[in-house]
Amino acid sequence: MVSICMATYNGQKYIRQQVDSICNQLSENDELIISDDYSTDGTWDILQSYADPRVKIFRNRLSKGVTHNFENALNQAQGDIIFLSDQDDVWLPTKIAELSQFLIDGSYDVVTCNCAVTDADLNVVKEAYYTTESPVDRSAWGNFRKDLWLGCCVAFRRQILSEILPIPRQMAAHDLWLLLYSQMHFKCGYYPKVLQYYRRHSETVSYAGEQSPNSLYYKLSYRLYLAWHLLLRSIKR
């Protein structure tokens, strides 16, 4: 069974296209778990319009913000393999099947695929996000210093949830927390095929591939916070 975990917030412009691209490749027993952070646009109404038992929508019951909105979705997931999904991308028709099979065949715990970068209208501006180096080519320390992981390209085994949840309260990036911890303790693999369109637009929440607006002080203090909690969670392992 596969669970796709998506966090939404004011995503009405692109959400239907992404949900459709995922539902078109789900099997009967799979599920799309969507946690909405109390959107103020039409996102919730769009989600409620799906008369599909595989689409399960929830309001975020944890701290407001993308990290704990994703955590709320992860708390609901029942699948053996779990995918993370952004609200504004588009998945190619074989993503779930190919990446799941790659994870199983390689006996991996965490895998990531490649993606094509597009503008708001899905015009491809970069054929492949990873061209010379994937996140798996770097050590956990290398990704701690300059992160290459994209959570929206990742799938992992359910067993990882018991170790990465709950997410520390002030963690700003759910995927960096999950993937650095996984790279420290689990077997990670890279599938180089492009399996999705990674849409970049003016309303994008994350800053992957762009210059971060955060101050140097924030970056340093956040890295210390991340390192401390990675250490604490590893000691408890």
PDB file of C-alpha atoms in Angstrom:
ATOM      1  CA  MET A   1       0.000   0.000   0.000  1.00  0.00           C
ATOM      2  CA  VAL A   2       1.217   3.479  -0.909  1.00  0.00           C
ATOM      3  CA  SER A   3       0.394   6.714   0.945  1.00  0.00           C
ATOM      4  CA  ILE A   4       0.966  10.075  -0.710  1.00  0.00           C
ATOM      5  CA  CYS A   5       1.224  12.835   1.910  1.00  0.00           C
ATOM      6  CA  MET A   6       0.482  16.381   0.782  1.00  0.00           C
ATOM      7  CA  ALA A   7       0.283  19.657   2.712  1.00  0.00           C
ATOM      8  CA  THR A   8      -1.907  22.432   1.306  1.00  0.00           C
ATOM      9  CA  TYR A   9      -2.401  26.105   2.000  1.00  0.00           C
ATOM     10  CA  ASN A  10      -4.082  28.565  -0.370  1.00  0.00           C
ATOM     11  CA  GLY A  11      -3.221  26.408  -3.333  1.00  0.00           C
ATOM     12  CA  GLN A  12      -6.413  26.672  -5.367  1.00  0.00           C
ATOM     13  CA  LYS A  13      -4.592  27.795  -8.518  1.00  0.00           C
ATOM     14  CA  TYR A  14      -2.734  24.512  -9.035  1.00  0.00           C
ATOM     15  CA  ILE A  15      -4.122  21.965  -6.578  1.00  0.00           C
ATOM     16  CA  ARG A  16      -6.602  20.220  -8.875  1.00  0.00           C
ATOM     17  CA  GLN A  17      -3.986  19.552 -11.535  1.00  0.00           C
ATOM     18  CA  GLN A  18      -1.650  17.986  -8.966  1.00  0.00           C
ATOM     19  CA  VAL A  19      -4.318  15.888  -7.239  1.00  0.00           C
ATOM     20  CA  ASP A  20      -5.513  14.583 -10.614  1.00  0.00           C
ATOM     21  CA  SER A  21      -1.982  13.647 -11.675  1.00  0.00           C
ATOM     22  CA  ILE A  22      -1.620  11.574  -8.503  1.00  0.00           C
ATOM     23  CA  CYS A  23      -5.079   9.966  -8.456  1.00  0.00           C
ATOM     24  CA  ASN A  24      -4.643   8.816 -12.048  1.00  0.00           C
ATOM     25  CA  GLN A  25      -1.866   6.459 -10.939  1.00  0.00           C
ATOM     26  CA  LEU A  26      -3.084   5.308  -7.504  1.00  0.00           C
ATOM     27  CA  SER A  27      -4.169   1.702  -7.124  1.00  0.00           C
ATOM     28  CA  GLU A  28      -7.457   0.827  -5.444  1.00  0.00           C
ATOM     29  CA  ASN A  29      -5.817   0.331  -2.034  1.00  0.00           C
ATOM     30  CA  ASP A  30      -3.531   3.371  -2.107  1.00  0.00           C
ATOM     31  CA  GLU A  31      -4.347   6.712  -0.494  1.00  0.00           C
ATOM     32  CA  LEU A  32      -3.715  10.412  -0.939  1.00  0.00           C
ATOM     33  CA  ILE A  33      -3.559  12.052   2.492  1.00  0.00           C
ATOM     34  CA  ILE A  34      -4.008  15.832   2.352  1.00  0.00           C
ATOM     35  CA  SER A  35      -3.573  18.101   5.367  1.00  0.00           C
ATOM     36  CA  ASP A  36      -4.840  21.637   4.860  1.00  0.00           C
ATOM     37  CA  ASP A  37      -3.557  24.492   7.027  1.00  0.00           C
ATOM     38  CA  TYR A  38      -6.903  26.355   7.094  1.00  0.00           C
ATOM     39  CA  SER A  39      -6.694  27.812   3.589  1.00  0.00           C
ATOM     40  CA  THR A  40      -8.531  31.094   3.087  1.00  0.00           C
ATOM     41  CA  ASP A  41      -9.094  30.642  -0.655  1.00  0.00           C
ATOM     42  CA  GLY A  42     -11.003  27.875  -2.455  1.00  0.00           C
ATOM     43  CA  THR A  43      -8.530  25.069  -1.723  1.00  0.00           C
ATOM     44  CA  TRP A  44     -10.705  23.287   0.852  1.00  0.00           C
ATOM     45  CA  ASP A  45     -13.773  23.393  -1.400  1.00  0.00           C
ATOM     46  CA  ILE A  46     -11.779  21.910  -4.278  1.00  0.00           C
ATOM     47  CA  LEU A  47     -10.517  19.095  -2.058  1.00  0.00           C
ATOM     48  CA  GLN A  48     -14.018  18.351  -0.797  1.00  0.00           C
ATOM     49  CA  SER A  49     -15.250  18.031  -4.367  1.00  0.00           C
ATOM     50  CA  TYR A  50     -13.356  14.740  -4.849  1.00  0.00           C
ATOM     51  CA  ALA A  51     -15.772  11.854  -4.494  1.00  0.00           C
ATOM     52  CA  ASP A  52     -12.895   9.403  -4.296  1.00  0.00           C
ATOM     53  CA  PRO A  53     -12.403   7.283  -1.143  1.00  0.00           C
ATOM     54  CA  ARG A  54      -8.658   7.244  -1.796  1.00  0.00           C
ATOM     55  CA  VAL A  55      -8.499  11.027  -1.260  1.00  0.00           C
ATOM     56  CA  LYS A  56      -8.567  11.692   2.483  1.00  0.00           C
ATOM     57  CA  ILE A  57      -8.532  15.299   3.662  1.00  0.00           C
ATOM     58  CA  PHE A  58      -7.819  16.638   7.136  1.00  0.00           C
ATOM     59  CA  ARG A  59      -7.428  19.994   8.820  1.00  0.00           C
ATOM     60  CA  ASN A  60      -4.022  20.583  10.392  1.00  0.00           C
ATOM     61  CA  ARG A  61      -4.270  19.904  14.140  1.00  0.00           C
ATOM     62  CA  LEU A  62      -0.631  20.764  14.872  1.00  0.00           C
ATOM     63  CA  SER A  63       1.321  24.030  14.846  1.00  0.00           C
ATOM     64  CA  LYS A  64       0.581  26.217  11.857  1.00  0.00           C
ATOM     65  CA  GLY A  65       3.134  26.147   9.029  1.00  0.00           C
ATOM     66  CA  VAL A  66       4.316  23.815   6.296  1.00  0.00           C
ATOM     67  CA  THR A  67       6.475  21.573   8.515  1.00  0.00           C
ATOM     68  CA  HIS A  68       3.811  20.536  10.984  1.00  0.00           C
ATOM     69  CA  ASN A  69       1.138  20.547   8.307  1.00  0.00           C
ATOM     70  CA  PHE A  70       3.156  17.793   6.624  1.00  0.00           C
ATOM     71  CA  GLU A  71       3.580  16.099   9.990  1.00  0.00           C
ATOM     72  CA  ASN A  72      -0.200  16.093  10.403  1.00  0.00           C
ATOM     73  CA  ALA A  73      -0.506  14.303   7.055  1.00  0.00           C
ATOM     74  CA  LEU A  74       2.217  11.802   7.976  1.00  0.00           C
ATOM     75  CA  ASN A  75       0.369  10.992  11.207  1.00  0.00           C
ATOM     76  CA  GLN A  76      -2.604   9.784   9.132  1.00  0.00           C
ATOM     77  CA  ALA A  77      -0.654   7.665   6.627  1.00  0.00           C
ATOM     78  CA  GLN A  78      -1.312   3.909   6.595  1.00  0.00           C
ATOM     79  CA  GLY A  79       0.872   2.873   3.661  1.00  0.00           C
ATOM     80  CA  ASP A  80       3.970   0.686   3.552  1.00  0.00           C
ATOM     81  CA  ILE A  81       5.633   3.177   1.199  1.00  0.00           C
ATOM     82  CA  ILE A  82       5.161   6.906   1.736  1.00  0.00           C
ATOM     83  CA  PHE A  83       5.631   9.728  -0.756  1.00  0.00           C
ATOM     84  CA  LEU A  84       5.812  13.457  -0.023  1.00  0.00           C
ATOM     85  CA  SER A  85       3.979  15.759  -2.408  1.00  0.00           C
ATOM     86  CA  ASP A  86       3.862  19.507  -2.934  1.00  0.00           C
ATOM     87  CA  GLN A  87       0.507  21.073  -3.795  1.00  0.00           C
ATOM     88  CA  ASP A  88       1.583  22.747  -7.024  1.00  0.00           C
ATOM     89  CA  ASP A  89       3.648  20.187  -8.956  1.00  0.00           C
ATOM     90  CA  VAL A  90       2.501  17.650 -11.549  1.00  0.00           C
ATOM     91  CA  TRP A  91       3.542  14.007 -11.368  1.00  0.00           C
ATOM     92  CA  LEU A  92       4.253  12.044 -14.517  1.00  0.00           C
ATOM     93  CA  PRO A  93       2.043   8.948 -14.995  1.00  0.00           C
ATOM     94  CA  THR A  94       4.545   6.294 -13.848  1.00  0.00           C
ATOM     95  CA  LYS A  95       6.132   8.056 -10.871  1.00  0.00           C
ATOM     96  CA  ILE A  96       4.516   6.007  -8.118  1.00  0.00           C
ATOM     97  CA  ALA A  97       5.058   2.656  -9.816  1.00  0.00           C
ATOM     98  CA  GLU A  98       8.637   3.293 -10.918  1.00  0.00           C
ATOM     99  CA  LEU A  99       9.921   4.853  -7.715  1.00  0.00           C
ATOM    100  CA  SER A 100       8.207   2.227  -5.532  1.00  0.00           C
ATOM    101  CA  GLN A 101       9.740  -0.558  -7.596  1.00  0.00           C
ATOM    102  CA  PHE A 102      13.178   1.060  -7.430  1.00  0.00           C
ATOM    103  CA  LEU A 103      12.903   1.256  -3.632  1.00  0.00           C
ATOM    104  CA  ILE A 104      11.896  -2.402  -3.380  1.00  0.00           C
ATOM    105  CA  ASP A 105      14.357  -3.814  -5.922  1.00  0.00           C
ATOM    106  CA  GLY A 106      17.289  -1.950  -4.397  1.00  0.00           C
ATOM    107  CA  SER A 107      16.295  -2.788  -0.816  1.00  0.00           C
ATOM    108  CA  TYR A 108      16.433   0.927  -0.084  1.00  0.00           C
ATOM    109  CA  ASP A 109      14.780   2.697   2.810  1.00  0.00           C
ATOM    110  CA  VAL A 110      14.622   6.113   1.124  1.00  0.00           C
ATOM    111  CA  VAL A 111      14.763   6.968  -2.580  1.00  0.00           C
ATOM    112  CA  THR A 112      14.581  10.127  -4.620  1.00  0.00           C
ATOM    113  CA  CYS A 113      13.961  10.697  -8.321  1.00  0.00           C
ATOM    114  CA  ASN A 114      14.862  13.550 -10.651  1.00  0.00           C
ATOM    115  CA  CYS A 115      12.450  16.234 -11.814  1.00  0.00           C
ATOM    116  CA  ALA A 116      12.088  18.825 -14.545  1.00  0.00           C
ATOM    117  CA  VAL A 117      11.856  22.434 -13.392  1.00  0.00           C
ATOM    118  CA  THR A 118       9.022  24.463 -14.924  1.00  0.00           C
ATOM    119  CA  ASP A 119       7.548  27.928 -14.719  1.00  0.00           C
ATOM    120  CA  ALA A 120       4.034  28.611 -13.444  1.00  0.00           C
ATOM    121  CA  ASP A 121       2.507  27.418 -16.736  1.00  0.00           C
ATOM    122  CA  LEU A 122       4.481  24.142 -16.777  1.00  0.00           C
ATOM    123  CA  ASN A 123       6.863  25.344 -19.464  1.00  0.00           C
ATOM    124  CA  VAL A 124      10.099  23.451 -18.859  1.00  0.00           C
ATOM    125  CA  VAL A 125      12.949  25.795 -17.953  1.00  0.00           C
ATOM    126  CA  LYS A 126      15.386  23.073 -16.879  1.00  0.00           C
ATOM    127  CA  GLU A 127      15.153  19.525 -18.224  1.00  0.00           C
ATOM    128  CA  ALA A 128      16.596  17.968 -15.060  1.00  0.00           C
ATOM    129  CA  TYR A 129      17.014  19.428 -11.576  1.00  0.00           C
ATOM    130  CA  TYR A 130      19.936  17.113 -10.794  1.00  0.00           C
ATOM    131  CA  THR A 131      22.543  17.327 -13.537  1.00  0.00           C
ATOM    132  CA  THR A 132      25.967  16.755 -11.989  1.00  0.00           C
ATOM    133  CA  GLU A 133      25.241  15.643  -8.431  1.00  0.00           C
ATOM    134  CA  SER A 134      22.330  14.088  -6.577  1.00  0.00           C
ATOM    135  CA  PRO A 135      21.710  14.352  -2.818  1.00  0.00           C
ATOM    136  CA  VAL A 136      22.823  10.731  -2.434  1.00  0.00           C
ATOM    137  CA  ASP A 137      26.208  11.641  -3.946  1.00  0.00           C
ATOM    138  CA  ARG A 138      26.795  13.877  -0.947  1.00  0.00           C
ATOM    139  CA  SER A 139      27.261  12.756   2.631  1.00  0.00           C
ATOM    140  CA  ALA A 140      24.768  13.748   5.298  1.00  0.00           C
ATOM    141  CA  TRP A 141      27.318  16.349   6.363  1.00  0.00           C
ATOM    142  CA  GLY A 142      27.511  17.670   2.795  1.00  0.00           C
ATOM    143  CA  ASN A 143      23.738  18.058   2.656  1.00  0.00           C
ATOM    144  CA  PHE A 144      23.756  19.621   6.126  1.00  0.00           C
ATOM    145  CA  ARG A 145      26.095  22.320   4.806  1.00  0.00           C
ATOM    146  CA  LYS A 146      24.279  22.807   1.464  1.00  0.00           C
ATOM    147  CA  ASP A 147      21.159  20.735   1.020  1.00  0.00           C
ATOM    148  CA  LEU A 148      20.349  19.041  -2.289  1.00  0.00           C
ATOM    149  CA  TRP A 149      17.331  17.034  -1.134  1.00  0.00           C
ATOM    150  CA  LEU A 150      13.883  17.843  -2.566  1.00  0.00           C
ATOM    151  CA  GLY A 151      11.159  16.387  -0.381  1.00  0.00           C
ATOM    152  CA  CYS A 152       8.667  16.381  -3.253  1.00  0.00           C
ATOM    153  CA  CYS A 153      10.820  13.804  -5.109  1.00  0.00           C
ATOM    154  CA  VAL A 154      11.157  11.372  -2.192  1.00  0.00           C
ATOM    155  CA  ALA A 155       9.606   8.039  -1.206  1.00  0.00           C
ATOM    156  CA  PHE A 156      10.462   6.043   1.911  1.00  0.00           C
ATOM    157  CA  ARG A 157       9.497   3.006   3.952  1.00  0.00           C
ATOM    158  CA  ARG A 158       6.976   3.328   6.762  1.00  0.00           C
ATOM    159  CA  GLN A 159       9.462   2.214   9.424  1.00  0.00           C
ATOM    160  CA  ILE A 160      11.180   5.606   9.203  1.00  0.00           C
ATOM    161  CA  LEU A 161       8.120   7.380  10.633  1.00  0.00           C
ATOM    162  CA  SER A 162       8.618   5.893  14.073  1.00  0.00           C
ATOM    163  CA  GLU A 163      12.061   7.497  14.232  1.00  0.00           C
ATOM    164  CA  ILE A 164      11.465  10.940  12.711  1.00  0.00           C
ATOM    165  CA  LEU A 165       8.113  11.678  14.363  1.00  0.00           C
ATOM    166  CA  PRO A 166       7.307  13.835  16.152  1.00  0.00           C
ATOM    167  CA  ILE A 167       9.159  16.574  14.283  1.00  0.00           C
ATOM    168  CA  PRO A 168      10.879  19.027  16.689  1.00  0.00           C
ATOM    169  CA  ARG A 169       8.630  21.994  17.317  1.00  0.00           C
ATOM    170  CA  GLN A 170      10.775  24.732  15.755  1.00  0.00           C
ATOM    171  CA  MET A 171      11.935  22.727  12.743  1.00  0.00           C
ATOM    172  CA  ALA A 172      11.458  24.894   9.653  1.00  0.00           C
ATOM    173  CA  ALA A 173      11.918  22.234   6.972  1.00  0.00           C
ATOM    174  CA  HIS A 174      10.201  18.865   7.384  1.00  0.00           C
ATOM    175  CA  ASP A 175      12.060  17.314   4.458  1.00  0.00           C
ATOM    176  CA  LEU A 176      15.541  18.377   5.585  1.00  0.00           C
ATOM    177  CA  TRP A 177      14.855  16.936   9.043  1.00  0.00           C
ATOM    178  CA  LEU A 178      13.504  13.651   7.669  1.00  0.00           C
ATOM    179  CA  LEU A 179      16.134  13.201   4.985  1.00  0.00           C
ATOM    180  CA  LEU A 180      19.249  14.141   6.929  1.00  0.00           C
ATOM    181  CA  TYR A 181      18.212  11.760   9.694  1.00  0.00           C
ATOM    182  CA  SER A 182      17.495   9.056   7.112  1.00  0.00           C
ATOM    183  CA  GLN A 183      20.818   9.578   5.383  1.00  0.00           C
ATOM    184  CA  MET A 184      22.556   9.142   8.750  1.00  0.00           C
ATOM    185  CA  HIS A 185      20.788   5.888   9.642  1.00  0.00           C
ATOM    186  CA  PHE A 186      19.174   4.303   6.568  1.00  0.00           C
ATOM    187  CA  LYS A 187      20.000   3.153   3.042  1.00  0.00           C
ATOM    188  CA  CYS A 188      19.273   5.862   0.457  1.00  0.00           C
ATOM    189  CA  GLY A 189      19.105   5.538  -3.330  1.00  0.00           C
ATOM    190  CA  TYR A 190      18.863   7.849  -6.334  1.00  0.00           C
ATOM    191  CA  TYR A 191      16.708   7.127  -9.389  1.00  0.00           C
ATOM    192  CA  PRO A 192      17.932   9.512 -12.112  1.00  0.00           C
ATOM    193  CA  LYS A 193      14.821   9.474 -14.295  1.00  0.00           C
ATOM    194  CA  VAL A 194      12.652  12.605 -14.413  1.00  0.00           C
ATOM    195  CA  LEU A 195       9.299  11.600 -12.911  1.00  0.00           C
ATOM    196  CA  GLN A 196       7.605  14.936 -12.209  1.00  0.00           C
ATOM    197  CA  TYR A 197       7.315  18.603 -13.098  1.00  0.00           C
ATOM    198  CA  TYR A 198       8.642  20.790 -10.287  1.00  0.00           C
ATOM    199  CA  ARG A 199       6.716  24.023 -10.661  1.00  0.00           C
ATOM    200  CA  ARG A 200       8.400  27.271  -9.568  1.00  0.00           C
ATOM    201  CA  HIS A 201       6.291  30.418  -9.303  1.00  0.00           C
ATOM    202  CA  SER A 202       5.968  33.639  -7.350  1.00  0.00           C
ATOM    203  CA  GLU A 203       3.824  32.068  -4.633  1.00  0.00           C
ATOM    204  CA  THR A 204       6.102  29.089  -3.977  1.00  0.00           C
ATOM    205  CA  VAL A 205       6.578  28.512  -0.251  1.00  0.00           C
ATOM    206  CA  SER A 206      10.068  26.966  -0.336  1.00  0.00           C
ATOM    207  CA  TYR A 207      13.285  28.464  -1.625  1.00  0.00           C
ATOM    208  CA  ALA A 208      14.858  25.360  -3.148  1.00  0.00           C
ATOM    209  CA  GLY A 209      17.198  26.326  -5.906  1.00  0.00           C
ATOM    210  CA  GLU A 210      16.883  30.033  -5.061  1.00  0.00           C
ATOM    211  CA  GLN A 211      18.744  32.481  -2.847  1.00  0.00           C
ATOM    212  CA  SER A 212      17.361  32.223   0.673  1.00  0.00           C
ATOM    213  CA  PRO A 213      16.079  35.517   2.128  1.00  0.00           C
ATOM    214  CA  ASN A 214      17.003  34.467   5.669  1.00  0.00           C
ATOM    215  CA  SER A 215      19.764  36.280   7.563  1.00  0.00           C
ATOM    216  CA  LEU A 216      23.138  34.713   8.315  1.00  0.00           C
ATOM    217  CA  TYR A 217      22.255  34.691  12.021  1.00  0.00           C
ATOM    218  CA  TYR A 218      19.060  32.744  11.327  1.00  0.00           C
ATOM    219  CA  LYS A 219      20.877  30.254   9.099  1.00  0.00           C
ATOM    220  CA  LEU A 220      23.534  29.573  11.735  1.00  0.00           C
ATOM    221  CA  SER A 221      21.132  29.340  14.664  1.00  0.00           C
ATOM    222  CA  TYR A 222      18.790  27.082  12.704  1.00  0.00           C
ATOM    223  CA  ARG A 223      21.647  24.769  11.697  1.00  0.00           C
ATOM    224  CA  LEU A 224      22.642  24.482  15.358  1.00  0.00           C
ATOM    225  CA  TYR A 225      19.041  23.675  16.280  1.00  0.00           C
ATOM    226  CA  LEU A 226      18.869  21.042  13.537  1.00  0.00           C
ATOM    227  CA  ALA A 227      22.209  19.477  14.500  1.00  0.00           C
ATOM    228  CA  TRP A 228      21.250  19.333  18.176  1.00  0.00           C
ATOM    229  CA  HIS A 229      17.986  17.531  17.491  1.00  0.00           C
ATOM    230  CA  LEU A 230      19.584  15.137  15.013  1.00  0.00           C
ATOM    231  CA  LEU A 231      22.057  14.228  17.734  1.00  0.00           C
ATOM    232  CA  LEU A 232      19.362  13.841  20.388  1.00  0.00           C
ATOM    233  CA  ARG A 233      17.154  11.675  18.177  1.00  0.00           C
ATOM    234  CA  SER A 234      20.149   9.527  17.146  1.00  0.00           C
ATOM    235  CA  ILE A 235      21.090   8.934  20.792  1.00  0.00           C
ATOM    236  CA  LYS A 236      17.537   7.758  21.531  1.00  0.00           C
ATOM    237  CA  ARG A 237      17.599   5.377  18.543  1.00  0.00           C
TER     238      ARG A 237
END
